[in-house]
Structures are given as C-alpha cells and as structure tokens.
Amino acid sequence: MPAQIAARAVVLALAVCVTLTATAQAAPSASIAPAFLPDRLGAKGALGLTIRYYGGESGVPSPVRRSVWRLPAGLSLEIPDLRSCAAAQLRAHGASGCPPQSQIGRGHALAEVHAGSQILTENIALWAFVGPLHNLQPTFEILGQGYTPFDERMVFTGTVRPDRAPYGEDLVMSIPTIPSLPLEPDVSIVTLSLTVGTSKVRRSHVANTIVVPSHCPAGGFRFAAEFTYADGSSGSALATAICPR
C-alpha cells in the first residue's frame, strides 16, 4: 500500500511539473535589440530596433495589443521639413498617399498564425510616418502591408509622451486585430524590425534623422519596452546600447 501511494505521488508530481512547464512555455515574452547607425556620439543617422516575441502552446505567441517603447534620454528625431500623414490616408492609399517628408522610417515584420495543423506565415512591409498632432502632442503612424496569404493593410497608431530618467520619451502604440482565415485565430507578429531616420552618408539636407546624444550615461543607453497581449497577459523587455567609442 505505501508503495502504491508513493507511486501515485510521483505520477502526480510529474503531472504538475509537466503542467507548469507547458504553462511557462505558453506565456508570451519578448526581447528588444537597439542599434545606432552610425554608432557614434552626437551623430545624425538612424535608430534600428528589433523586437522578437516568444511563447505560445503551438509555437505562436499571443497577439500583441499594446506596446510602450521607452527611449533613452537625450535621443531626438530631427525633422527639417515637418509634414504629417493621417491614418485615413494610409488606409486608403498606402504609403504613396502621404507626403515623402512625413516618412520617418522603414522596416519589416514576420506574422504567423496556427491554422489547423500548420503554421501560416506572412512577410509584412512597414513604413513609419509623422502623424497629426493630438492634444498638442506628437503622434506617429506605422503602416503595415502584407500580400500573401492574408493580403492585409493595417495602421498602428501611436502617441509620444515624456518619461523620467534614464528614459526621455515613450512611444505608446495600439496594435489592431489582424484577422487570418475564417474560424482561425488572429495573426500574431513574431518579429518586428524598424529603422527610424536614415544612415545614408549622402543624404538630403531635409532628410529626417535620429540625433544620438553627445554624452553617454554610465553603463550605456538604456531601452525598455512593455507589452500587453490578447490573452490578457503582459510582459517587459530591457536592453542597453553600449557607449560608442
């Protein structure tokens, strides 16, 4: 009898461990990787930011519904010829429907959905634009265009708000639902890479650029991000760009 009880206890313990492992694997998480182009203090150029999402019972993380990107203090975006583009223009006409001066970045994303017994993927082209002022605060619009298999055009709308040290400003963005096939889950973005500004050596004098601070804080430039997922969970990620030499 004691042996049977012990055996049952072992089986129960293993079941609990498996359940906890599955839960841990299912919980969404993310990582961020920033890069200055060129990597030089006081330089005018671009900021590259790559985000990767993990988790999901089927290997596809829950869709992101809201994100907050925290940027280091002193980092600024220089816009010599300020123009803006509204979300309605982007939805109706795509990137070509906006003034060229309003574009501040380009990028790409990879989206996935677990449909039936297979995972469908789609490459999405991204464009970032200056949006209209909202309550006298800057806004931005990110246009995403996929072609196959979903052929979706979407616009992520965001606002800019001040933060406290070691951060300077936050980019707060709402991510709309991305539908997939009928009766299948919504699409999840699994990677997103966005470059704001331009790193071209020979660039126009009216080109929009990121200006790197002339002084680097001890330990490097700190970045952070917070995410809220469709399944109700939330998470965060931290990264540091080392001080340029």
mmCIF file of C-alpha atoms in Angstrom, residues 69-222:
data_model
loop_
_atom_site.group_PDB
_atom_site.id
_atom_site.type_symbol
_atom_site.label_atom_id
_atom_site.label_comp_id
_atom_site.label_asym_id
_atom_site.label_seq_id
_atom_site.Cartn_x
_atom_site.Cartn_y
_atom_site.Cartn_z
ATOM 1 C CA TRP A 69 8.763 51.666 -26.161
ATOM 2 C CA ARG A 70 10.941 53.658 -23.738
ATOM 3 C CA LEU A 71 13.777 55.550 -25.397
ATOM 4 C CA PRO A 72 16.918 56.888 -23.679
ATOM 5 C CA ALA A 73 17.070 60.496 -22.522
ATOM 6 C CA GLY A 74 18.662 62.897 -25.000
ATOM 7 C CA LEU A 75 17.761 60.888 -28.097
ATOM 8 C CA SER A 76 15.893 63.059 -30.593
ATOM 9 C CA LEU A 77 14.345 62.969 -34.050
ATOM 10 C CA GLU A 78 15.314 65.864 -36.334
ATOM 11 C CA ILE A 79 12.652 66.727 -38.943
ATOM 12 C CA PRO A 80 13.803 69.671 -41.127
ATOM 13 C CA ASP A 81 10.585 69.860 -43.167
ATOM 14 C CA LEU A 82 7.662 68.912 -40.940
ATOM 15 C CA ARG A 83 4.794 67.218 -42.744
ATOM 16 C CA SER A 84 2.229 64.796 -41.388
ATOM 17 C CA CYS A 85 0.105 61.946 -42.666
ATOM 18 C CA ALA A 86 -3.210 60.761 -41.226
ATOM 19 C CA ALA A 87 -4.147 57.127 -40.683
ATOM 20 C CA ALA A 88 -7.112 57.503 -43.040
ATOM 21 C CA GLN A 89 -4.761 58.451 -45.901
ATOM 22 C CA LEU A 90 -2.613 55.401 -45.265
ATOM 23 C CA ARG A 91 -5.581 53.033 -45.139
ATOM 24 C CA ALA A 92 -6.992 54.434 -48.354
ATOM 25 C CA HIS A 93 -3.863 54.942 -50.450
ATOM 26 C CA GLY A 94 -0.959 53.204 -48.740
ATOM 27 C CA ALA A 95 2.494 54.758 -48.372
ATOM 28 C CA SER A 96 2.197 56.615 -51.696
ATOM 29 C CA GLY A 97 -0.728 58.626 -50.346
ATOM 30 C CA CYS A 98 1.455 60.592 -47.910
ATOM 31 C CA PRO A 99 3.976 63.417 -48.411
ATOM 32 C CA PRO A 100 7.518 61.975 -48.697
ATOM 33 C CA GLN A 101 8.690 64.393 -45.975
ATOM 34 C CA SER A 102 6.291 62.767 -43.491
ATOM 35 C CA GLN A 103 8.016 59.383 -43.693
ATOM 36 C CA ILE A 104 10.451 58.795 -40.846
ATOM 37 C CA GLY A 105 11.287 55.101 -41.192
ATOM 38 C CA ARG A 106 11.005 51.717 -42.876
ATOM 39 C CA GLY A 107 11.036 48.128 -41.698
ATOM 40 C CA HIS A 108 9.507 44.705 -41.912
ATOM 41 C CA ALA A 109 7.690 42.187 -39.740
ATOM 42 C CA LEU A 110 7.003 38.474 -39.795
ATOM 43 C CA ALA A 111 3.496 37.376 -38.825
ATOM 44 C CA GLU A 112 2.277 33.861 -38.021
ATOM 45 C CA VAL A 113 -0.962 32.075 -37.220
ATOM 46 C CA HIS A 114 -1.596 28.483 -36.193
ATOM 47 C CA ALA A 115 -4.290 27.380 -38.645
ATOM 48 C CA GLY A 116 -5.430 23.789 -38.325
ATOM 49 C CA SER A 117 -2.370 21.566 -38.269
ATOM 50 C CA GLN A 118 0.011 24.071 -39.850
ATOM 51 C CA ILE A 119 1.568 27.463 -39.152
ATOM 52 C CA LEU A 120 0.979 30.072 -41.845
ATOM 53 C CA THR A 121 3.493 32.915 -42.191
ATOM 54 C CA GLU A 122 3.390 36.275 -43.913
ATOM 55 C CA ASN A 123 6.042 38.931 -44.512
ATOM 56 C CA ILE A 124 4.824 42.453 -43.824
ATOM 57 C CA ALA A 125 6.431 45.642 -45.142
ATOM 58 C CA LEU A 126 6.423 48.576 -42.693
ATOM 59 C CA TRP A 127 6.543 52.353 -43.159
ATOM 60 C CA ALA A 128 6.622 54.887 -40.298
ATOM 61 C CA PHE A 129 5.167 58.397 -40.648
ATOM 62 C CA VAL A 130 4.689 61.519 -38.563
ATOM 63 C CA GLY A 131 1.005 61.706 -37.640
ATOM 64 C CA PRO A 132 -1.202 64.737 -36.931
ATOM 65 C CA LEU A 133 -0.920 66.409 -33.531
ATOM 66 C CA HIS A 134 -3.299 65.059 -30.884
ATOM 67 C CA ASN A 135 -3.994 67.368 -27.943
ATOM 68 C CA LEU A 136 -0.872 69.289 -29.000
ATOM 69 C CA GLN A 137 1.210 66.111 -28.608
ATOM 70 C CA PRO A 138 3.178 64.393 -31.435
ATOM 71 C CA THR A 139 1.795 61.193 -32.915
ATOM 72 C CA PHE A 140 3.084 58.654 -35.397
ATOM 73 C CA GLU A 141 1.538 56.121 -37.758
ATOM 74 C CA ILE A 142 3.025 52.782 -38.814
ATOM 75 C CA LEU A 143 1.639 51.270 -41.989
ATOM 76 C CA GLY A 144 1.875 47.504 -42.407
ATOM 77 C CA GLN A 145 1.207 45.847 -45.765
ATOM 78 C CA GLY A 146 1.070 42.082 -46.206
ATOM 79 C CA TYR A 147 0.416 40.383 -49.513
ATOM 80 C CA THR A 148 0.025 36.630 -49.124
ATOM 81 C CA PRO A 149 -1.759 34.649 -47.798
ATOM 82 C CA PHE A 150 -3.795 37.330 -45.975
ATOM 83 C CA ASP A 151 -3.289 40.465 -48.121
ATOM 84 C CA GLU A 152 -3.920 42.802 -45.188
ATOM 85 C CA ARG A 153 -3.232 46.528 -44.850
ATOM 86 C CA MET A 154 -3.147 47.815 -41.289
ATOM 87 C CA VAL A 155 -2.175 51.008 -39.477
ATOM 88 C CA PHE A 156 -0.698 51.101 -35.967
ATOM 89 C CA THR A 157 -1.383 54.456 -34.312
ATOM 90 C CA GLY A 158 0.877 55.759 -31.575
ATOM 91 C CA THR A 159 1.486 58.750 -29.347
ATOM 92 C CA VAL A 160 4.582 60.260 -27.747
ATOM 93 C CA ARG A 161 4.743 61.075 -24.064
ATOM 94 C CA PRO A 162 7.552 62.265 -21.759
ATOM 95 C CA ASP A 163 9.231 59.861 -19.341
ATOM 96 C CA ARG A 164 11.707 60.203 -16.488
ATOM 97 C CA ALA A 165 15.390 59.313 -16.390
ATOM 98 C CA PRO A 166 17.042 57.202 -17.637
ATOM 99 C CA TYR A 167 14.392 57.493 -20.364
ATOM 100 C CA GLY A 168 13.364 60.593 -22.278
ATOM 101 C CA GLU A 169 10.233 59.736 -24.237
ATOM 102 C CA ASP A 170 7.833 56.826 -24.603
ATOM 103 C CA LEU A 171 6.241 55.660 -27.838
ATOM 104 C CA VAL A 172 2.837 54.254 -26.904
ATOM 105 C CA MET A 173 1.258 52.168 -29.660
ATOM 106 C CA SER A 174 -2.042 50.334 -30.086
ATOM 107 C CA ILE A 175 -1.921 47.305 -32.378
ATOM 108 C CA PRO A 176 -5.167 46.425 -34.152
ATOM 109 C CA THR A 177 -6.516 42.919 -34.550
ATOM 110 C CA ILE A 178 -5.084 41.226 -37.633
ATOM 111 C CA PRO A 179 -7.631 38.677 -38.901
ATOM 112 C CA SER A 180 -6.487 35.494 -40.608
ATOM 113 C CA LEU A 181 -8.727 32.870 -42.209
ATOM 114 C CA PRO A 182 -12.399 32.279 -41.247
ATOM 115 C CA LEU A 183 -12.752 30.402 -37.925
ATOM 116 C CA GLU A 184 -8.988 30.621 -37.309
ATOM 117 C CA PRO A 185 -7.135 32.653 -34.618
ATOM 118 C CA ASP A 186 -5.939 36.206 -35.181
ATOM 119 C CA VAL A 187 -2.476 36.716 -36.661
ATOM 120 C CA SER A 188 0.483 37.263 -34.315
ATOM 121 C CA ILE A 189 3.522 39.380 -35.083
ATOM 122 C CA VAL A 190 6.572 37.295 -34.126
ATOM 123 C CA THR A 191 9.356 39.659 -35.219
ATOM 124 C CA LEU A 192 9.389 43.380 -35.998
ATOM 125 C CA SER A 193 12.353 45.425 -37.210
ATOM 126 C CA LEU A 194 12.028 49.178 -37.693
ATOM 127 C CA THR A 195 14.676 51.725 -38.683
ATOM 128 C CA VAL A 196 13.817 55.358 -37.925
ATOM 129 C CA GLY A 197 15.851 58.069 -39.655
ATOM 130 C CA THR A 198 18.448 57.456 -42.336
ATOM 131 C CA SER A 199 22.045 56.282 -42.131
ATOM 132 C CA LYS A 200 22.944 57.221 -45.718
ATOM 133 C CA VAL A 201 26.237 59.096 -45.914
ATOM 134 C CA ARG A 202 24.967 61.210 -48.814
ATOM 135 C CA ARG A 203 21.525 62.186 -47.667
ATOM 136 C CA SER A 204 19.291 65.118 -48.490
ATOM 137 C CA HIS A 205 19.572 68.181 -46.272
ATOM 138 C CA VAL A 206 15.863 67.752 -45.495
ATOM 139 C CA ALA A 207 16.186 64.070 -44.539
ATOM 140 C CA ASN A 208 14.655 63.047 -41.222
ATOM 141 C CA THR A 209 17.382 61.776 -38.887
ATOM 142 C CA ILE A 210 17.908 60.462 -35.386
ATOM 143 C CA VAL A 211 20.381 62.523 -33.344
ATOM 144 C CA VAL A 212 22.452 60.491 -30.875
ATOM 145 C CA PRO A 213 23.232 62.324 -27.597
ATOM 146 C CA SER A 214 26.729 63.774 -27.391
ATOM 147 C CA HIS A 215 27.307 62.206 -23.965
ATOM 148 C CA CYS A 216 26.759 58.589 -22.948
ATOM 149 C CA PRO A 217 25.484 57.736 -19.453
ATOM 150 C CA ALA A 218 27.408 55.264 -17.326
ATOM 151 C CA GLY A 219 26.576 51.751 -18.449
ATOM 152 C CA GLY A 220 25.244 52.799 -21.856
ATOM 153 C CA PHE A 221 21.944 53.943 -23.366
ATOM 154 C CA ARG A 222 19.013 52.130 -21.795
#
